[in-house]
Structure formats: C-alpha cells, structure tokens
Amino acid sequence: MQPSDSLREQMIAQYDAMSPQLQQAARYVLEHPEEVALVSMREVARLAGVQPATMTRLAKFLGLPGYDELRAHYAAALRQGGDGFAAKVRQRVDGGSETVASDIAIHMLQGLSAQLAKLCEPDSLRRLEATADRLRSARKVYVLGLRSSHAIAWHFHYVMTLLGERSVHLDGPGGTGGDALIRATPEDVMLVISIKPYATGTLELAQLAKEKGVGIVSITDSEVSPLVALSEQAIFCPTESDSFFHTLTPALAVSEVLCSLLAEFDRPKTLEALQQADDHLSHLNTWRSPTLSATLGQ
Amino acid sequence: MQPSDSLREQMIAQYDAMSPQLQQAARYVLEHPEEVALVSMREVARLAGVQPATMTRLAKFLGLPGYDELRAHYAAALRQGGDGFAAKVRQRVDGGSETVASDIAIHMLQGLSAQLAKLCEPDSLRRLEATADRLRSARKVYVLGLRSSHAIAWHFHYVMTLLGERSVHLDGPGGTGGDALIRATPEDVMLVISIKPYATGTLELAQLAKEKGVGIVSITDSEVSPLVALSEQAIFCPTESDSFFHTLTPALAVSEVLCSLLAEFDRPKTLEALQQADDHLSHLNTWRSPTLSATLGQ
DNA sequence: ATTTAAATGATTTATTTGTTGCAAACATCT
DNA sequence: AGATGTTTGCAACAAATAAATCATTTAAAT
C-alpha cells in the first residue's frame, strides 16, 4: 500500500486537474483506503460526502474501467498488509486463455515462497520453539506420519538418526508400524504429522500413545485439526496450493527447522554425532566422494 | 486479529458440533479471514466449496443475526490490521532480545523462502518444463532417491500413484530396490534425485539404467553434479542452509511442481484418476472424514 | 449577456447480493 | 424395516448495488 501505490501517486499528481467533487472523493479515498476495500461504493460516497456517481467518475478519471477495479486495488493492498505476505496463493489464473506450464510453475513457487515467509510470524515461531523444547526433553521421540505425511516423518527421523539414537520411526512392513510403541513411557514424546484429510491410522495410533501417557506434539494444518485435541503442542503450516494436491513443502520446512533447533541446542554433541555418522558411512563407501561432516544431509 | 478474537475461538470450540458443510465453511473462514472481509458472501462460499446458504447458516450457528455481522467482524479486524501490520513488525523488533531459537528459525525460513523465489528464474522454469515434458512421454517412470533424497522420491511416487500406474519406486527391503529395472526399456524414463554428497548406490543404478537405454532426468544441486553427465534433463535446486544440514525443501517444491505440471497436462484424466483413488481409499476407511477429490493430497 | 462546455445531481436499469422456504437426501432411533 | 429429525442443495425473492442515462446547474468564453 505504501510503496509504489501507483493509483495513490496518480491521484496526487492529477489532483489539481480534478473537479471539486472529484477532489473531495479523491481526498477521502487517499485518507481512508481501507474503507474503499471494505464497504460499498455508495457507503464510501456517503462518507466522503459526494454522490455515488462521483465515485464511478473518479475511477474512470483514473483510467480504470469502473469502480470495481478501484476497490480491487485497495483490497489487494489490504490483503498484503493484513496477513503479511501470504496472500499470493489464491486466485487461480482465470485469464481464460490457455495457461502455460511456466505460469503454473511460477504461481506455485511464489505461493510456496509466501507461505514459508508467513511461517515467520511470531505465533508460528513461538510454537516452533515450544515444540522443539518439548522434543528436547523427551527420552525417546516416536515419529508418526502416514500416507503423504510419511515423507516428512521419514525425513525427520532420518536426520534425527544422524544426530543420535532417540528417534523411532513408527513405520514398518506388514502393518507392524505401531509395534514400537509397546514399550513407550510417559517420558517419551510422539511427533505426529498429519494434514487433511487425516488418516484414521494416524489418529488411532496417536490416541493410543496418549493413553499410555506419551506426550504428543504435532505438525498439522489447522486449529481445527483433530490432532489439536490430542497434542500438547501443535505447529500449523499451510497446505493450500493452486494445484490439484495439497503441498507438503511448508511442512517439510517446519520439520527441518525443528531438526535445526534440536541440533543447535547442543552444538558439541551434534558435531560429535555427525562425525560418528560420517565415519560409519565412509567405511561403507556410501558416498561417491569424500565428504566433510559439515556437508552431511544425505 | 489473533488475540481475543471471540468469533475465532467460538468457531474452534464449537467446530466439532457443526455439520460437515458448516465445518468446511468454518475452516475456510478460519484460514482466510481477510477474504471474508473483502469479497462477497457468494464468492466466499464458492472459494470454500459450499453453498451460499451455508455461509448464512454458519453465521446464525454462531449466534449472529446474519452474515453481514460476520463480515463486519472480520472487516473490523482488518481495519486494525492495516496499520496493525506495522505493529506486528514493531513487536518483533522492539522485542530486541528475541530468543536465539527464534532467530535461527527466522533465518532458515526466510532463506528457504528466498530460495523458492529464486526457482522462478527463467532458466529454472525452462528446465522444469522440459523435464515435465520428458516425463510425460515416458511409458513408465522409475523414481530413484536414496538416503535423504528418499523422502522426495517417495513423495513424488506417492502422488504419481494417485494419478495413474506409470510410476515405479526403486526402493525395497533387503536391497532389492533396483530389481524393478529388470524389465526397463528405452521407452521408460528414470527420475533421479540426489544431492551432495551423492550416494554411490544412486549413481550406480542410474548408470545401469542409462546403459539399458532408459532416459534419465534428475533433480540435483549443481551443474557439476555427477548426475548431469547421465541426464537428458536436470533441474538444479539450492540446498544450502545455515543449519548443520542441507535443506531438501526446494527439492520437494520442485517435485511438487513437476507433479502439478504432469497433472495439469490432462485435467480430465487427472480428475478421473483422483476420483478413482478417492473411491478406493474411502472404501478402506482410510480417512477420518469424508473427503472431496479436490482435497486429495494425503 | 448569451452561448457553450463541463460538472453535478437525479433517475433508471440490469446485476448482484444476502436471505428464506421447500423438498430431497441422509442419518438415527425405535 | 419404518418413522423422525437433521442436513443439504436448489430456486425464488426482495433489497441493495454499480453503472448508464438524462436533466439541471455552474462556470467560462466570446
């Protein structure tokens, strides 16, 4: 709204060329941009003390097809101000004409970029930190994520394995995934990852764990996710995408941040663990070329 | 908007008491409060995927006289938000001595956000498109990603499975992962995901596939990745992170974009495949609550 | 002072809005 | 099963909306 608001600048520049009524309308719009976005044209006109038609005339004077475009302009500005950056994901390309592949790709990537930026909000950060704390205090960390969330769960577990031996991935062939919970205790914590639609298996296992006194923390997609009721801590990450599928990219980012916070907490221990892992994997000829510890990640 | 938003809290509290349609409406309102304030009820209903009447019913369910009051509530919140955004930033700044953990998280997330934005460069887009084209023309798509790249490979395969039967994930217990290549032909394509340090197993299998005439496309981290020499197409995604580990978030984003491009290419077929998958999974009681095809993703 | 052009106000029109009433579909419980 | 109450989709409605049209006023120029 503030920077490079072309309409705003145009109104200021052409203000002197306007008729008195137009000036009055423009002045009100300049001083109350939110109202333009939030209330009807007639109401804005009433507040500005001009005729409704004057608002239409103002829009046309500015070179717009009609008042709707003026409103749309200020609505877009409010969206960005309102919730930070995140608003790019909406509005499919309705340009009627055939959409090119690179258009789709750009929209997706920019949307994802905005969603990650939104995770920087104070509330999200607090949740990230609280969740990391809770995980840190656990004796063992059970990681649960079924179906699409499996990728996230697996990755979290993989990284945690490089860091130590506290992580247990609840997954396995023949439906034995939940067996590892047999010896779970209240000293343990379970990290559950699930987004809509929520897999029943995930909820059942989490419920079971909770009944055994295991603390639950979760990565999920909404305040009204069924996981919230089970969890001591929850991190919410957006999953909307303009494609057919929900996106897991923000969830993976959250998982990586959690891993980092856990690793950073005790740097010496982390470095030692990574060195160990490096030695081990080197002996197995895992990597194509010699690898520094600092390069770990695969 | 966040603190003491009575309506928000009420919706969360009474969410379980709502009918499915009301829940869908409420969920959208919770996740897109700005839209409620900025666009018409019918438009919100369309975006939320419910009937217009449902929005009215939601308002009444919450004890309001009508939808207008609901909109007014969010409009008021947004009015404060207009300059409240500045307040949010201020809160972050004057909190000067923010905890170290938050600093780490912010740095990581902003970095990731920037990396995704960078993927929008023309060169990257061209590579994405070319890779999608190559995958589209394949009879079968073999997906290979070991160690940390496993998460990406698995996710790509999972989504492709929902879309059809062309995908084969080269992974399996007891080191049998590569066996599926036995009947690979030059009509097939292999998608290889690998970042530094490159797993020897990945390179060996990719080499073998290439010798059988299978086309190779890859997601990797550099022009000088050993995968480049084997590949017809390669997409480069950044992996640097200021944590101990390399990040896979951009790679996942690339994978998701590829899936979207493939899905978008033949929308009718995609929709049919998703419907099929939906039916199948519904019969198995996979999901907690009924799921629309459009909701797929887990 | 008269003419002319622009600006403003009032009126009308075609849409679009939020709401409501009703019937079909659905689940629930004897 | 059968009956009952809820949920859902649809269509109709009146109110409100933005824009277009026409009439009136105002200001400027000859």
Short mmCIF file of N, CA, C and O in Angstrom, two decimals, chain B residues 122-209:
data_model
loop_
_atom_site.label_atom_id
_atom_site.label_comp_id
_atom_site.label_asym_id
_atom_site.label_seq_id
_atom_site.Cartn_x
_atom_site.Cartn_y
_atom_site.Cartn_z
N PRO B 122 13.94 -17.72 -15.18
CA PRO B 122 13.60 -18.32 -16.49
C PRO B 122 14.31 -19.65 -16.74
O PRO B 122 13.70 -20.60 -17.24
N ASP B 123 15.58 -19.72 -16.37
CA ASP B 123 16.32 -20.95 -16.63
C ASP B 123 15.70 -22.12 -15.88
O ASP B 123 15.49 -23.20 -16.44
N SER B 124 15.40 -21.90 -14.63
CA SER B 124 14.80 -22.98 -13.84
C SER B 124 13.46 -23.39 -14.43
O SER B 124 13.15 -24.58 -14.53
N LEU B 125 12.68 -22.40 -14.82
CA LEU B 125 11.36 -22.71 -15.37
C LEU B 125 11.49 -23.55 -16.64
O LEU B 125 10.75 -24.51 -16.84
N ARG B 126 12.44 -23.16 -17.46
CA ARG B 126 12.63 -23.92 -18.69
C ARG B 126 12.97 -25.37 -18.39
O ARG B 126 12.45 -26.29 -19.00
N ARG B 127 13.82 -25.54 -17.40
CA ARG B 127 14.23 -26.90 -17.05
C ARG B 127 13.06 -27.69 -16.46
O ARG B 127 12.89 -28.88 -16.75
N LEU B 128 12.27 -27.02 -15.66
CA LEU B 128 11.10 -27.70 -15.10
C LEU B 128 10.19 -28.18 -16.21
O LEU B 128 9.74 -29.32 -16.23
N GLU B 129 9.94 -27.29 -17.12
CA GLU B 129 9.02 -27.62 -18.21
C GLU B 129 9.56 -28.75 -19.07
O GLU B 129 8.84 -29.70 -19.40
N ALA B 130 10.83 -28.64 -19.40
CA ALA B 130 11.44 -29.67 -20.25
C ALA B 130 11.40 -31.03 -19.55
O ALA B 130 11.11 -32.06 -20.16
N THR B 131 11.68 -31.01 -18.26
CA THR B 131 11.68 -32.27 -17.51
C THR B 131 10.28 -32.86 -17.45
O THR B 131 10.08 -34.07 -17.61
N ALA B 132 9.30 -32.00 -17.23
CA ALA B 132 7.92 -32.48 -17.19
C ALA B 132 7.53 -33.10 -18.54
O ALA B 132 6.91 -34.17 -18.60
N ASP B 133 7.94 -32.44 -19.62
CA ASP B 133 7.64 -32.98 -20.94
C ASP B 133 8.24 -34.37 -21.12
O ASP B 133 7.58 -35.29 -21.61
N ARG B 134 9.49 -34.48 -20.70
CA ARG B 134 10.17 -35.77 -20.87
C ARG B 134 9.46 -36.86 -20.05
O ARG B 134 9.29 -37.98 -20.51
N LEU B 135 9.07 -36.51 -18.85
CA LEU B 135 8.39 -37.49 -18.00
C LEU B 135 7.04 -37.88 -18.61
O LEU B 135 6.62 -39.03 -18.54
N ARG B 136 6.40 -36.90 -19.22
CA ARG B 136 5.08 -37.15 -19.77
C ARG B 136 5.14 -38.17 -20.90
O ARG B 136 4.23 -38.97 -21.07
N SER B 137 6.21 -38.14 -21.63
CA SER B 137 6.29 -39.01 -22.81
C SER B 137 6.69 -40.44 -22.45
O SER B 137 6.72 -41.30 -23.32
N ALA B 138 6.99 -40.67 -21.19
CA ALA B 138 7.52 -41.99 -20.83
C ALA B 138 6.43 -43.03 -20.69
O ALA B 138 5.29 -42.71 -20.34
N ARG B 139 6.79 -44.27 -20.95
CA ARG B 139 5.87 -45.38 -20.74
C ARG B 139 5.77 -45.62 -19.23
O ARG B 139 4.71 -45.57 -18.65
N LYS B 140 6.90 -45.83 -18.62
CA LYS B 140 6.96 -45.95 -17.16
C LYS B 140 7.95 -44.93 -16.61
O LYS B 140 8.89 -44.54 -17.30
N VAL B 141 7.73 -44.51 -15.39
CA VAL B 141 8.67 -43.61 -14.73
C VAL B 141 9.24 -44.31 -13.50
O VAL B 141 8.50 -44.64 -12.58
N TYR B 142 10.52 -44.57 -13.55
CA TYR B 142 11.19 -45.13 -12.38
C TYR B 142 11.71 -43.98 -11.52
O TYR B 142 12.33 -43.05 -12.02
N VAL B 143 11.44 -44.05 -10.23
CA VAL B 143 11.82 -42.97 -9.34
C VAL B 143 12.89 -43.47 -8.39
O VAL B 143 12.70 -44.50 -7.72
N LEU B 144 14.01 -42.76 -8.38
CA LEU B 144 15.13 -43.20 -7.56
C LEU B 144 15.65 -42.06 -6.70
O LEU B 144 15.97 -40.98 -7.21
N GLY B 145 15.72 -42.33 -5.41
CA GLY B 145 16.31 -41.35 -4.49
C GLY B 145 16.69 -42.07 -3.22
O GLY B 145 15.82 -42.64 -2.55
N LEU B 146 17.97 -42.08 -2.91
CA LEU B 146 18.42 -42.80 -1.72
C LEU B 146 18.79 -41.84 -0.60
O LEU B 146 18.96 -40.65 -0.82
N ARG B 147 18.89 -42.39 0.57
CA ARG B 147 19.23 -41.61 1.76
C ARG B 147 18.32 -40.37 1.87
O ARG B 147 17.11 -40.52 1.76
N SER B 148 18.85 -39.21 2.08
CA SER B 148 17.94 -38.10 2.36
C SER B 148 16.98 -37.84 1.20
O SER B 148 15.84 -37.44 1.39
N SER B 149 17.44 -38.11 -0.01
CA SER B 149 16.58 -37.88 -1.16
C SER B 149 15.43 -38.87 -1.23
O SER B 149 14.51 -38.73 -2.04
N HIS B 150 15.49 -39.87 -0.36
CA HIS B 150 14.40 -40.85 -0.34
C HIS B 150 13.06 -40.17 -0.11
O HIS B 150 12.05 -40.53 -0.72
N ALA B 151 13.04 -39.21 0.79
CA ALA B 151 11.77 -38.56 1.12
C ALA B 151 11.16 -37.93 -0.13
O ALA B 151 9.95 -38.05 -0.36
N ILE B 152 11.99 -37.28 -0.93
CA ILE B 152 11.49 -36.64 -2.14
C ILE B 152 10.99 -37.69 -3.13
O ILE B 152 9.90 -37.58 -3.69
N ALA B 153 11.81 -38.71 -3.33
CA ALA B 153 11.44 -39.75 -4.29
C ALA B 153 10.13 -40.42 -3.86
O ALA B 153 9.23 -40.64 -4.67
N TRP B 154 10.03 -40.70 -2.60
CA TRP B 154 8.83 -41.38 -2.12
C TRP B 154 7.60 -40.51 -2.37
O TRP B 154 6.57 -40.99 -2.84
N HIS B 155 7.73 -39.23 -2.06
CA HIS B 155 6.59 -38.35 -2.22
C HIS B 155 6.18 -38.22 -3.68
O HIS B 155 5.00 -38.27 -4.01
N PHE B 156 7.16 -38.08 -4.53
CA PHE B 156 6.85 -38.00 -5.96
C PHE B 156 6.10 -39.25 -6.40
O PHE B 156 5.07 -39.18 -7.07
N HIS B 157 6.62 -40.38 -6.01
CA HIS B 157 5.99 -41.64 -6.39
C HIS B 157 4.58 -41.74 -5.82
O HIS B 157 3.65 -42.19 -6.50
N TYR B 158 4.41 -41.32 -4.61
CA TYR B 158 3.09 -41.38 -3.96
C TYR B 158 2.06 -40.59 -4.76
O TYR B 158 0.96 -41.07 -5.06
N VAL B 159 2.43 -39.39 -5.13
CA VAL B 159 1.49 -38.55 -5.88
C VAL B 159 1.22 -39.16 -7.25
O VAL B 159 0.08 -39.21 -7.72
N MET B 160 2.28 -39.64 -7.90
CA MET B 160 2.09 -40.22 -9.22
C MET B 160 1.20 -41.46 -9.17
O MET B 160 0.48 -41.77 -10.11
N THR B 161 1.25 -42.16 -8.06
CA THR B 161 0.41 -43.33 -7.90
C THR B 161 -1.07 -42.94 -7.86
O THR B 161 -1.93 -43.65 -8.38
N LEU B 162 -1.35 -41.81 -7.24
CA LEU B 162 -2.73 -41.34 -7.22
C LEU B 162 -3.19 -40.97 -8.63
O LEU B 162 -4.37 -41.02 -8.94
N LEU B 163 -2.22 -40.62 -9.47
CA LEU B 163 -2.54 -40.13 -10.80
C LEU B 163 -2.63 -41.23 -11.84
O LEU B 163 -3.20 -41.02 -12.91
N GLY B 164 -2.04 -42.36 -11.55
CA GLY B 164 -2.03 -43.42 -12.55
C GLY B 164 -1.12 -44.55 -12.13
O GLY B 164 -0.76 -44.69 -10.97
N GLU B 165 -0.69 -45.34 -13.10
CA GLU B 165 0.07 -46.54 -12.74
C GLU B 165 1.43 -46.57 -13.41
O GLU B 165 2.03 -47.62 -13.56
N ARG B 166 1.87 -45.39 -13.82
CA ARG B 166 3.12 -45.39 -14.60
C ARG B 166 4.35 -45.34 -13.71
O ARG B 166 5.46 -45.54 -14.18
N SER B 167 4.16 -45.04 -12.45
CA SER B 167 5.32 -44.80 -11.59
C SER B 167 5.79 -46.06 -10.85
O SER B 167 4.97 -46.83 -10.36
N VAL B 168 7.10 -46.23 -10.81
CA VAL B 168 7.69 -47.33 -10.06
C VAL B 168 8.77 -46.78 -9.16
O VAL B 168 9.70 -46.13 -9.64
N HIS B 169 8.63 -47.02 -7.86
CA HIS B 169 9.61 -46.51 -6.93
C HIS B 169 10.71 -47.53 -6.74
O HIS B 169 10.45 -48.67 -6.36
N LEU B 170 11.93 -47.14 -7.02
CA LEU B 170 13.06 -48.06 -6.89
C LEU B 170 13.52 -48.11 -5.45
O LEU B 170 14.47 -47.45 -5.04
N ASP B 171 12.79 -48.87 -4.68
CA ASP B 171 13.11 -48.98 -3.26
C ASP B 171 12.48 -50.26 -2.77
O ASP B 171 11.44 -50.69 -3.25
N GLY B 172 13.10 -50.86 -1.81
CA GLY B 172 12.51 -52.08 -1.29
C GLY B 172 13.40 -52.69 -0.24
O GLY B 172 14.57 -52.31 -0.10
N PRO B 173 12.84 -53.60 0.52
CA PRO B 173 13.58 -54.20 1.63
C PRO B 173 14.64 -55.17 1.11
O PRO B 173 14.52 -55.71 0.01
N GLY B 174 15.65 -55.35 1.90
CA GLY B 174 16.67 -56.34 1.58
C GLY B 174 17.50 -55.98 0.37
O GLY B 174 18.04 -56.86 -0.30
N GLY B 175 17.59 -54.71 0.06
CA GLY B 175 18.44 -54.31 -1.05
C GLY B 175 17.91 -54.69 -2.41
O GLY B 175 18.64 -54.79 -3.38
N THR B 176 16.59 -54.91 -2.50
CA THR B 176 16.01 -55.31 -3.77
C THR B 176 15.48 -54.13 -4.56
O THR B 176 14.77 -54.31 -5.56
N GLY B 177 15.82 -52.97 -4.11
CA GLY B 177 15.25 -51.77 -4.71
C GLY B 177 15.43 -51.67 -6.20
O GLY B 177 14.55 -51.17 -6.91
N GLY B 178 16.57 -52.12 -6.68
CA GLY B 178 16.86 -51.94 -8.10
C GLY B 178 16.22 -52.99 -9.00
O GLY B 178 16.25 -52.86 -10.22
N ASP B 179 15.61 -54.00 -8.41
CA ASP B 179 15.12 -55.11 -9.21
C ASP B 179 14.08 -54.70 -10.23
O ASP B 179 13.95 -55.32 -11.29
N ALA B 180 13.31 -53.66 -9.90
CA ALA B 180 12.23 -53.27 -10.80
C ALA B 180 12.76 -52.85 -12.17
O ALA B 180 12.01 -52.78 -13.14
N LEU B 181 14.04 -52.60 -12.23
CA LEU B 181 14.63 -52.17 -13.50
C LEU B 181 14.82 -53.33 -14.47
O LEU B 181 15.17 -53.12 -15.63
N ILE B 182 14.60 -54.55 -13.98
CA ILE B 182 14.87 -55.72 -14.81
C ILE B 182 14.22 -55.61 -16.18
O ILE B 182 14.82 -55.91 -17.21
N ARG B 183 12.98 -55.14 -16.18
CA ARG B 183 12.27 -55.07 -17.46
C ARG B 183 12.16 -53.65 -18.01
O ARG B 183 11.23 -53.34 -18.76
N ALA B 184 13.09 -52.83 -17.61
CA ALA B 184 13.07 -51.46 -18.11
C ALA B 184 13.43 -51.43 -19.60
O ALA B 184 14.22 -52.25 -20.06
N THR B 185 12.85 -50.51 -20.34
CA THR B 185 13.10 -50.41 -21.78
C THR B 185 13.43 -48.97 -22.13
O THR B 185 13.24 -48.06 -21.31
N PRO B 186 13.91 -48.75 -23.33
CA PRO B 186 14.22 -47.38 -23.77
C PRO B 186 13.00 -46.47 -23.84
O PRO B 186 13.14 -45.26 -24.01
N GLU B 187 11.81 -47.05 -23.73
CA GLU B 187 10.63 -46.18 -23.71
C GLU B 187 10.42 -45.57 -22.33
O GLU B 187 9.54 -44.73 -22.17
N ASP B 188 11.18 -46.05 -21.36
CA ASP B 188 10.96 -45.59 -19.99
C ASP B 188 11.89 -44.43 -19.65
O ASP B 188 12.87 -44.16 -20.33
N VAL B 189 11.54 -43.78 -18.56
CA VAL B 189 12.37 -42.69 -18.06
C VAL B 189 12.59 -42.89 -16.57
O VAL B 189 11.73 -43.43 -15.87
N MET B 190 13.76 -42.49 -16.13
CA MET B 190 14.04 -42.59 -14.70
C MET B 190 14.24 -41.17 -14.15
O MET B 190 14.99 -40.38 -14.70
N LEU B 191 13.52 -40.90 -13.07
CA LEU B 191 13.71 -39.62 -12.37
C LEU B 191 14.64 -39.89 -11.18
O LEU B 191 14.30 -40.65 -10.27
N VAL B 192 15.80 -39.27 -11.21
CA VAL B 192 16.77 -39.47 -10.15
C VAL B 192 16.88 -38.22 -9.30
O VAL B 192 16.97 -37.11 -9.84
N ILE B 193 16.83 -38.39 -8.01
CA ILE B 193 17.00 -37.26 -7.11
C ILE B 193 18.25 -37.53 -6.26
O ILE B 193 18.33 -38.58 -5.59
N SER B 194 19.17 -36.62 -6.30
CA SER B 194 20.36 -36.80 -5.46
C SER B 194 21.06 -35.46 -5.26
O SER B 194 21.18 -34.66 -6.19
N ILE B 195 21.45 -35.21 -4.03
CA ILE B 195 22.21 -34.00 -3.74
C ILE B 195 23.49 -34.40 -3.02
O ILE B 195 23.65 -35.53 -2.59
N LYS B 196 24.38 -33.46 -2.94
CA LYS B 196 25.68 -33.73 -2.35
C LYS B 196 25.54 -34.07 -0.87
O LYS B 196 24.80 -33.36 -0.18
N PRO B 197 26.22 -35.03 -0.32
CA PRO B 197 27.09 -35.96 -1.04
C PRO B 197 26.29 -37.03 -1.75
O PRO B 197 25.34 -37.56 -1.20
N TYR B 198 26.67 -37.30 -2.94
CA TYR B 198 25.90 -38.21 -3.79
C TYR B 198 26.10 -39.66 -3.38
O TYR B 198 27.23 -40.14 -3.30
N ALA B 199 25.01 -40.36 -3.15
CA ALA B 199 25.10 -41.76 -2.74
C ALA B 199 25.58 -42.60 -3.91
O ALA B 199 25.11 -42.45 -5.04
N THR B 200 26.53 -43.46 -3.65
CA THR B 200 27.07 -44.30 -4.72
C THR B 200 25.98 -45.17 -5.33
O THR B 200 25.94 -45.37 -6.54
N GLY B 201 25.12 -45.68 -4.47
CA GLY B 201 24.05 -46.54 -4.97
C GLY B 201 23.20 -45.84 -6.02
O GLY B 201 22.82 -46.45 -7.03
N THR B 202 22.92 -44.60 -5.80
CA THR B 202 22.11 -43.84 -6.75
C THR B 202 22.80 -43.78 -8.10
O THR B 202 22.19 -44.05 -9.15
N LEU B 203 24.08 -43.43 -8.07
CA LEU B 203 24.80 -43.26 -9.33
C LEU B 203 24.94 -44.58 -10.06
O LEU B 203 24.81 -44.65 -11.29
N GLU B 204 25.17 -45.65 -9.33
CA GLU B 204 25.32 -46.96 -9.97
C GLU B 204 24.03 -47.38 -10.66
O GLU B 204 24.04 -47.82 -11.82
N LEU B 205 22.94 -47.23 -9.95
CA LEU B 205 21.66 -47.63 -10.53
C LEU B 205 21.31 -46.77 -11.75
O LEU B 205 20.82 -47.27 -12.76
N ALA B 206 21.56 -45.48 -11.62
CA ALA B 206 21.26 -44.58 -12.74
C ALA B 206 22.11 -44.95 -13.95
O ALA B 206 21.63 -45.00 -15.08
N GLN B 207 23.38 -45.25 -13.71
CA GLN B 207 24.29 -45.66 -14.78
C GLN B 207 23.77 -46.92 -15.46
O GLN B 207 23.70 -47.01 -16.69
N LEU B 208 23.38 -47.87 -14.64
CA LEU B 208 22.85 -49.12 -15.17
C LEU B 208 21.62 -48.87 -16.05
O LEU B 208 21.49 -49.42 -17.15
N ALA B 209 20.74 -48.04 -15.55
CA ALA B 209 19.52 -47.74 -16.30
C ALA B 209 19.87 -47.10 -17.63
O ALA B 209 19.32 -47.45 -18.68
#
